[in-house]
Each structure stands twice: as structure tokens, then as C-alpha cells.
Coordinates of C-alpha atoms in Angstrom, one line a residue:
L1 CA -25.9 -60.6 -38.0
A2 CA -25.4 -64.4 -38.4
P3 CA -29.1 -65.3 -38.6
R4 CA -29.8 -62.6 -41.2
R5 CA -27.0 -63.8 -43.4
G6 CA -28.3 -67.3 -43.1
W7 CA -25.3 -68.6 -41.3
V8 CA -25.9 -71.3 -38.7
F9 CA -23.4 -72.1 -35.9
P10 CA -24.0 -74.7 -33.3
G11 CA -24.5 -73.2 -29.8
L12 CA -24.7 -69.6 -31.1
D13 CA -27.7 -68.7 -29.0
Q14 CA -26.0 -69.8 -25.8
R15 CA -22.9 -67.8 -26.7
L16 CA -24.9 -64.6 -27.4
A17 CA -26.9 -65.0 -24.1
A18 CA -23.7 -65.3 -22.2
A19 CA -22.2 -62.3 -23.9
L20 CA -25.2 -60.0 -23.3
P21 CA -25.3 -58.1 -20.0
S22 CA -27.8 -59.3 -17.5
A23 CA -29.7 -57.5 -14.8
S24 CA -27.3 -58.9 -12.2
S25 CA -24.3 -57.5 -14.0
E26 CA -25.5 -53.9 -14.0
P27 CA -24.1 -53.0 -10.6
L28 CA -20.8 -54.5 -11.6
A29 CA -20.7 -52.4 -14.8
R30 CA -21.5 -49.3 -12.8
A31 CA -18.7 -50.1 -10.3
Y32 CA -16.3 -50.4 -13.2
A33 CA -17.5 -47.1 -14.6
A34 CA -17.1 -45.4 -11.2
A35 CA -13.7 -46.8 -10.9
A36 CA -12.8 -45.5 -14.3
K37 CA -14.0 -42.1 -13.4
T38 CA -12.1 -41.9 -10.2
S39 CA -9.0 -43.2 -11.9
R40 CA -9.4 -40.4 -14.5
K41 CA -9.9 -37.8 -11.8
G42 CA -6.9 -39.2 -9.9
S43 CA -4.8 -39.1 -13.0
Q44 CA -5.8 -35.5 -13.7
K45 CA -5.0 -34.6 -10.0
T46 CA -1.6 -36.2 -10.2
R47 CA -0.8 -34.4 -13.4
R48 CA -1.7 -31.1 -11.8
E49 CA 0.5 -31.9 -8.8
E50 CA 3.3 -32.9 -11.1
T51 CA 3.1 -29.6 -13.1
K52 CA 3.1 -27.6 -9.8
K53 CA 6.2 -29.5 -8.6
K54 CA 8.0 -28.7 -11.8
A55 CA 10.2 -25.6 -11.3
V56 CA 9.1 -22.8 -13.6
P57 CA 12.1 -21.7 -15.6
R58 CA 13.0 -18.1 -14.5
R59 CA 13.8 -15.7 -17.2
R60 CA 17.1 -14.1 -16.4
P61 CA 17.6 -10.5 -17.4
L62 CA 20.3 -9.8 -20.0
M63 CA 23.5 -8.3 -19.0
S64 CA 23.6 -5.6 -21.6
K65 CA 21.3 -2.6 -21.6
P66 CA 18.8 -1.9 -24.4
V67 CA 20.1 0.1 -27.3
D68 CA 17.0 2.2 -27.5
D69 CA 13.6 2.8 -25.7
V70 CA 11.8 -0.1 -27.5
Y71 CA 12.6 -3.5 -26.0
L72 CA 11.0 -6.6 -24.4
T73 CA 10.7 -5.7 -20.7
W74 CA 10.8 -9.3 -19.4
L75 CA 14.3 -9.7 -20.9
Y76 CA 15.8 -6.8 -19.1
K77 CA 16.0 -5.7 -15.5
R78 CA 13.8 -2.6 -14.8
P79 CA 16.0 0.4 -14.8
S80 CA 16.2 2.6 -11.7
Y81 CA 17.0 6.3 -11.7
D82 CA 18.4 8.8 -9.2
L83 CA 15.7 11.1 -7.8
E84 CA 16.8 14.3 -9.5
E85 CA 17.2 12.5 -12.8
A86 CA 13.7 11.0 -12.5
V87 CA 12.1 14.4 -11.8
G88 CA 13.9 15.8 -14.8
M89 CA 12.5 13.0 -17.0
L90 CA 9.0 13.7 -15.8
K91 CA 9.3 17.3 -16.7
K92 CA 10.7 16.3 -20.2
F93 CA 7.7 13.8 -20.7
Q94 CA 5.3 16.7 -20.0
E95 CA 7.0 18.9 -22.6
L96 CA 7.0 16.2 -25.2
D97 CA 3.4 15.2 -24.6
F98 CA 2.1 18.7 -24.4
T99 CA 0.1 17.8 -21.2
Y100 CA -1.0 20.1 -18.4
P101 CA 2.2 21.6 -16.8
K102 CA 0.7 21.9 -13.3
Q103 CA -0.3 18.3 -12.9
H104 CA 0.4 16.5 -9.7
V105 CA 3.4 14.3 -8.9
Y106 CA 2.7 11.0 -7.2
I107 CA 4.7 8.4 -5.4
N108 CA 3.9 4.7 -4.8
V109 CA 5.8 3.3 -1.8
F110 CA 6.0 -0.5 -1.4
L111 CA 6.7 -1.5 2.2
D112 CA 8.3 -4.3 4.1
M113 CA 6.0 -4.7 7.1
A114 CA 7.7 -7.8 8.5
L115 CA 9.6 -7.9 11.8
Q116 CA 11.4 -10.8 13.5
K117 CA 9.6 -13.8 15.1
K118 CA 6.6 -13.6 12.7
K119 CA 5.6 -10.1 13.9
K120 CA 4.8 -7.3 11.5
V121 CA 4.0 -3.6 11.4
D122 CA 0.3 -3.0 11.4
P123 CA -1.1 -0.8 8.6
F124 CA -0.9 2.9 9.6
A125 CA -1.9 6.4 8.6
S126 CA -0.1 9.6 9.3
T127 CA -0.1 13.3 8.5
V128 CA 3.1 15.2 7.5
L129 CA 3.7 18.9 7.0
L130 CA 5.6 19.4 3.7
P131 CA 8.3 22.0 3.4
Y132 CA 6.7 23.3 0.2
R133 CA 3.0 23.5 -0.3
F134 CA 1.6 22.6 -3.7
T135 CA -2.1 23.3 -3.3
D136 CA -4.3 26.0 -2.0
E137 CA -6.8 23.5 -0.5
M138 CA -7.1 23.6 3.3
N139 CA -8.2 20.7 5.5
K140 CA -11.2 21.3 7.7
V141 CA -10.2 21.1 11.4
L142 CA -12.5 20.9 14.5
V143 CA -11.2 22.3 17.8
F144 CA -12.6 21.0 21.1
T145 CA -12.4 23.6 23.9
E146 CA -14.7 25.2 26.5
N147 CA -12.5 28.2 27.1
E148 CA -13.8 31.3 25.3
Q149 CA -10.4 32.8 24.8
E150 CA -9.0 29.5 23.3
A151 CA -12.1 29.3 21.1
E152 CA -11.5 32.8 19.8
I153 CA -7.9 32.0 19.0
A154 CA -9.0 28.9 17.1
R155 CA -11.5 30.9 15.0
E156 CA -8.8 33.5 14.2
N157 CA -6.5 30.7 13.0
G158 CA -8.9 29.1 10.6
A159 CA -10.7 26.4 12.6
A160 CA -13.8 25.1 10.7
V161 CA -15.7 24.2 13.9
V162 CA -15.1 25.2 17.5
G163 CA -17.0 23.9 20.5
G164 CA -17.2 21.7 23.5
V165 CA -19.3 18.8 24.8
E166 CA -22.3 20.0 22.7
L167 CA -20.6 18.8 19.6
I168 CA -20.4 15.1 20.6
K169 CA -24.0 14.4 19.7
W170 CA -23.7 16.0 16.3
I171 CA -20.5 14.1 15.5
L172 CA -22.0 10.7 16.6
E173 CA -25.0 11.4 14.3
D174 CA -22.7 12.4 11.4
E175 CA -24.1 15.9 11.3
I176 CA -20.6 17.4 11.6
Q177 CA -17.9 16.0 9.2
V178 CA -14.4 17.4 9.2
D179 CA -10.9 16.1 8.2
F180 CA -9.2 16.4 11.6
Y181 CA -10.0 16.9 15.3
V182 CA -7.8 18.7 17.8
A183 CA -8.4 19.4 21.5
V184 CA -7.0 21.0 24.6
P185 CA -6.1 18.6 27.6
A186 CA -8.8 20.0 29.9
I187 CA -11.7 18.7 27.8
M188 CA -10.3 15.2 27.1
P189 CA -12.2 13.3 29.9
K190 CA -15.5 14.5 28.4
L191 CA -14.6 13.2 24.9
I192 CA -14.4 9.5 25.7
P193 CA -17.8 8.7 23.9
L194 CA -16.1 9.7 20.7
R195 CA -13.1 7.3 21.0
N196 CA -14.7 4.5 18.9
K197 CA -16.2 6.9 16.5
L198 CA -13.1 8.9 15.6
R199 CA -10.6 6.0 16.1
R200 CA -7.2 7.1 14.6
K201 CA -8.4 10.7 14.4
Y202 CA -9.1 10.9 18.1
P203 CA -7.0 13.7 19.6
S204 CA -3.7 12.5 21.1
T205 CA -0.3 13.9 21.9
K206 CA 1.4 11.2 19.7
R207 CA -0.4 12.6 16.6
N208 CA 0.2 16.2 17.7
S209 CA -3.5 16.8 17.9
L210 CA -3.7 17.4 21.7
G211 CA -2.0 20.3 23.4
H212 CA -2.2 24.0 24.4
D213 CA -0.6 25.5 21.3
I214 CA -3.8 25.8 19.2
P215 CA -2.3 27.9 16.3
K216 CA 0.5 25.4 15.8
M217 CA -1.9 22.4 15.8
L218 CA -4.2 24.2 13.4
Q219 CA -1.4 25.0 11.0
F220 CA -0.2 21.4 11.0
Y221 CA -3.6 19.9 10.3
R222 CA -4.9 22.5 7.9
E223 CA -1.9 22.3 5.7
G224 CA -0.7 18.8 6.4
L225 CA -0.7 15.9 3.9
E226 CA -2.5 12.7 5.1
Y227 CA -1.5 9.3 3.7
A228 CA -2.4 5.7 4.7
V229 CA -1.3 2.2 3.9
E230 CA -3.4 0.4 1.3
D231 CA -3.6 -3.3 0.6
E232 CA -1.4 -3.9 3.8
R233 CA 1.8 -2.7 2.2
V234 CA 1.4 0.1 -0.4
I235 CA 1.2 3.9 0.1
K236 CA -0.1 6.0 -2.8
T237 CA 0.0 9.8 -2.3
R238 CA 0.7 13.0 -4.2
I239 CA 3.7 15.1 -3.1
A240 CA 4.1 18.1 -5.4
R241 CA 3.2 19.8 -8.7
L242 CA 5.3 19.2 -11.8
D243 CA 5.9 22.9 -12.4
M244 CA 7.6 23.3 -9.0
P245 CA 11.5 23.4 -9.0
T246 CA 13.2 20.1 -8.8
E247 CA 14.7 20.9 -5.4
Q248 CA 11.2 21.4 -3.9
I249 CA 9.9 18.2 -5.3
V250 CA 12.9 16.3 -3.9
A251 CA 12.5 17.9 -0.5
N252 CA 8.8 17.0 -0.3
L253 CA 9.5 13.4 -1.3
K254 CA 12.2 12.9 1.2
T255 CA 10.0 14.4 4.0
V256 CA 7.2 11.9 3.2
V257 CA 9.6 9.0 3.0
H258 CA 11.4 9.8 6.3
D259 CA 8.0 10.1 8.0
I260 CA 7.1 6.7 6.7
C261 CA 10.3 5.2 8.0
T262 CA 9.5 6.3 11.6
F263 CA 6.9 3.5 11.8
K264 CA 9.5 0.7 11.7
P265 CA 12.3 0.6 14.3
S266 CA 15.5 2.1 12.9
T267 CA 17.5 -0.9 13.9
Y268 CA 15.6 -3.1 11.4
D269 CA 16.0 -3.1 7.6
P270 CA 14.4 -0.1 5.9
I271 CA 10.6 -0.3 5.7
V272 CA 10.6 1.0 2.1
Q273 CA 11.4 -1.7 -0.4
K274 CA 10.5 0.0 -3.6
L275 CA 9.7 3.6 -4.6
V276 CA 8.1 4.7 -7.8
I277 CA 7.5 8.3 -8.9
R278 CA 5.1 9.4 -11.7
S279 CA 3.0 12.3 -12.8
S280 CA -0.7 12.3 -13.7
T281 CA 0.0 11.5 -17.3
S282 CA 3.4 9.7 -17.3
E283 CA 4.7 6.2 -16.7
G284 CA 6.1 5.2 -13.3
L285 CA 9.9 5.5 -12.8
L286 CA 11.6 3.2 -10.3
L287 CA 13.9 5.2 -8.0
N288 CA 17.3 4.3 -6.6
L289 CA 16.8 4.4 -2.8
D290 CA 20.4 5.4 -2.1
G291 CA 20.4 8.9 -0.6
I292 CA 16.6 8.9 0.0
L293 CA 16.2 6.6 3.0
P294 CA 17.5 7.7 6.4
P295 CA 20.7 5.8 7.6
K296 CA 20.2 2.7 9.7
E297 CA 21.3 3.0 13.3
K298 CA 24.1 0.8 14.5
V299 CA 22.9 -0.4 17.9
E300 CA 25.7 -2.9 18.5
E301 CA 28.4 -0.3 18.3
E302 CA 26.5 2.1 20.6
E303 CA 26.0 -0.7 23.2
E304 CA 29.7 -1.6 23.1
E305 CA 30.6 2.1 23.7
T306 CA 28.2 2.4 26.6
A307 CA 29.5 -0.9 28.2
D308 CA 33.1 0.4 27.8
D309 CA 32.1 3.7 29.5
E310 CA 30.5 1.8 32.4
E311 CA 33.6 -0.3 32.9
K312 CA 35.8 2.8 33.0

């Protein structure tokens, strides 16, 4: 600007030359820029770490209950209901909403799969026979037997497919698809090729799918309710219809919950942490677990009693 204005300063050219960046100073400028970028990144990283370290203030629920059914849910602890009360509320919701009276009742069971010493219960599946049926649908059951009399009994009791070794090929090729498989002990050595294919549905005495009482096995699996653990800790299944009497809905729910509790040793804390009941069109209601879970066994007292008996 100085030459254009007509100003003259002694030694101005030398000062400008010294101030302008030269070719040799380019790497130095780049180094400064890189250092600035890294410092910025580092500062952002430290800020994030500091925000993570800061304890998030926890919102404590208020001591008093809401005065009506419109309130901010994060300010109040979620209410829990007794089982009979919750079923009555579901029936009332259906009447007020004019929804289908024969809709299904569902439960969501949240599980505690942890054991001591970093061990846990593996995800499982099971079948349970409910005391009160709520659907006319029947599961398809295949019976493995090579005895003609047993095969006839199986057909009379509603088996979908009956046969022997000849069925293995069709099952491996997915030509035969049923819900459950049962078998008699005599044919089990010939069914080994199906072990990897059927997996948890492979006949076994533990699952009550292997034995001589074919009518009993068929009744159990044709009418049984199957459930499985999802997402490693949640079970979602239907248990009844909303138009059924409250006592029947309660009995079905307790039957399913007690069956779930058998997969964790009774000496540990209950496997069921949270239980929610709902219908097809209603909101979920959190249940009070008192009176629903089976009682925890007191092993220490039993061991002391046995020790005293031995001493005597």
C-alpha cells in the first residue's frame, strides 16, 4: 500500500521481503498447521472424555403419586400392580376402547441370566402345557416308530406324520416340516443323522419327547405352548384370551412363569426380574412379582438339618 500512496520509507523493500514467506518456510508452516489440527483434535477428545467423566444427574422419582392418569412419566416411579388387578384393568381397557373382546393376552418376561463366577444361563426354549387352552390350533407332531401297532396308536391320537428311517431323507431335504418330533427308544440309534438338523427339537427324555407313552407325548406337544428367549434375556409369548375368566388367565401365567424359573437353580435369586402383561391393543402393565414367583429354597438350613441328623 505504501508505494501506491506515494510514501517512501527507507529499507521498506527489505522489510517486506523478510516478512513474505519463502519456499523454505513452507514445510515449517505446514508443520505449524498440522500441530494446530492435532491440538484441536486433542482438545475435542479431551472435552468428550471430560463430558463422559461427568456424572449424569439422575432424576429421582417423586414421593407422592400422580393425582390423575396424565403425568410426566420420568418424574414418577412406574407403578406395579397385583396380577388380578392388572387383568381386571386389561378387561376394562377393552370395554372402554370397544376393541375385539377375544384378543390375546401377552407377557414380556425380562430375565436375570447371570450366575456366580462370571457364568450365565444360556438362552433356552421350552414347551409347557397350560391348564386352560385358549386356542383351537394344534401343533403338527411327527412320531418316529417302526412298530405298526405304535404307528396306529399315533395316527389315532392325531400325529401329523408317522414313520421310521425312511423319513430321515425327507427331513434333511426339508420336504417334511412339522412343529415337534417325538420318538420311541427303540428307533433312537437310527436317528443320529438328524441330531444336527433338529437340534433342540431332537427327541429326548429331558424334553418329554422320548418314551413309550405315545398318546401322552402327542397330547403334550399338540396342545403345548412353545416359548424361547429372545435378545439373550427376554421372553415374549401369549398366554390366554382376554374374554377368559380372570382365574384362568392367572393360572396360565403362573404356569409359564414357574416353568421359566426351572432353568435357573432354585438356590439363586429368581431368574425373572421384571414381568409385564398386556393385550393386543392395550399398554403394558408392570406386575408385582410377590405371589407369582416360586419360593426360593433355603439350602443352608437343609444342610444344617442333615448334618445334625448324621451326628445323631
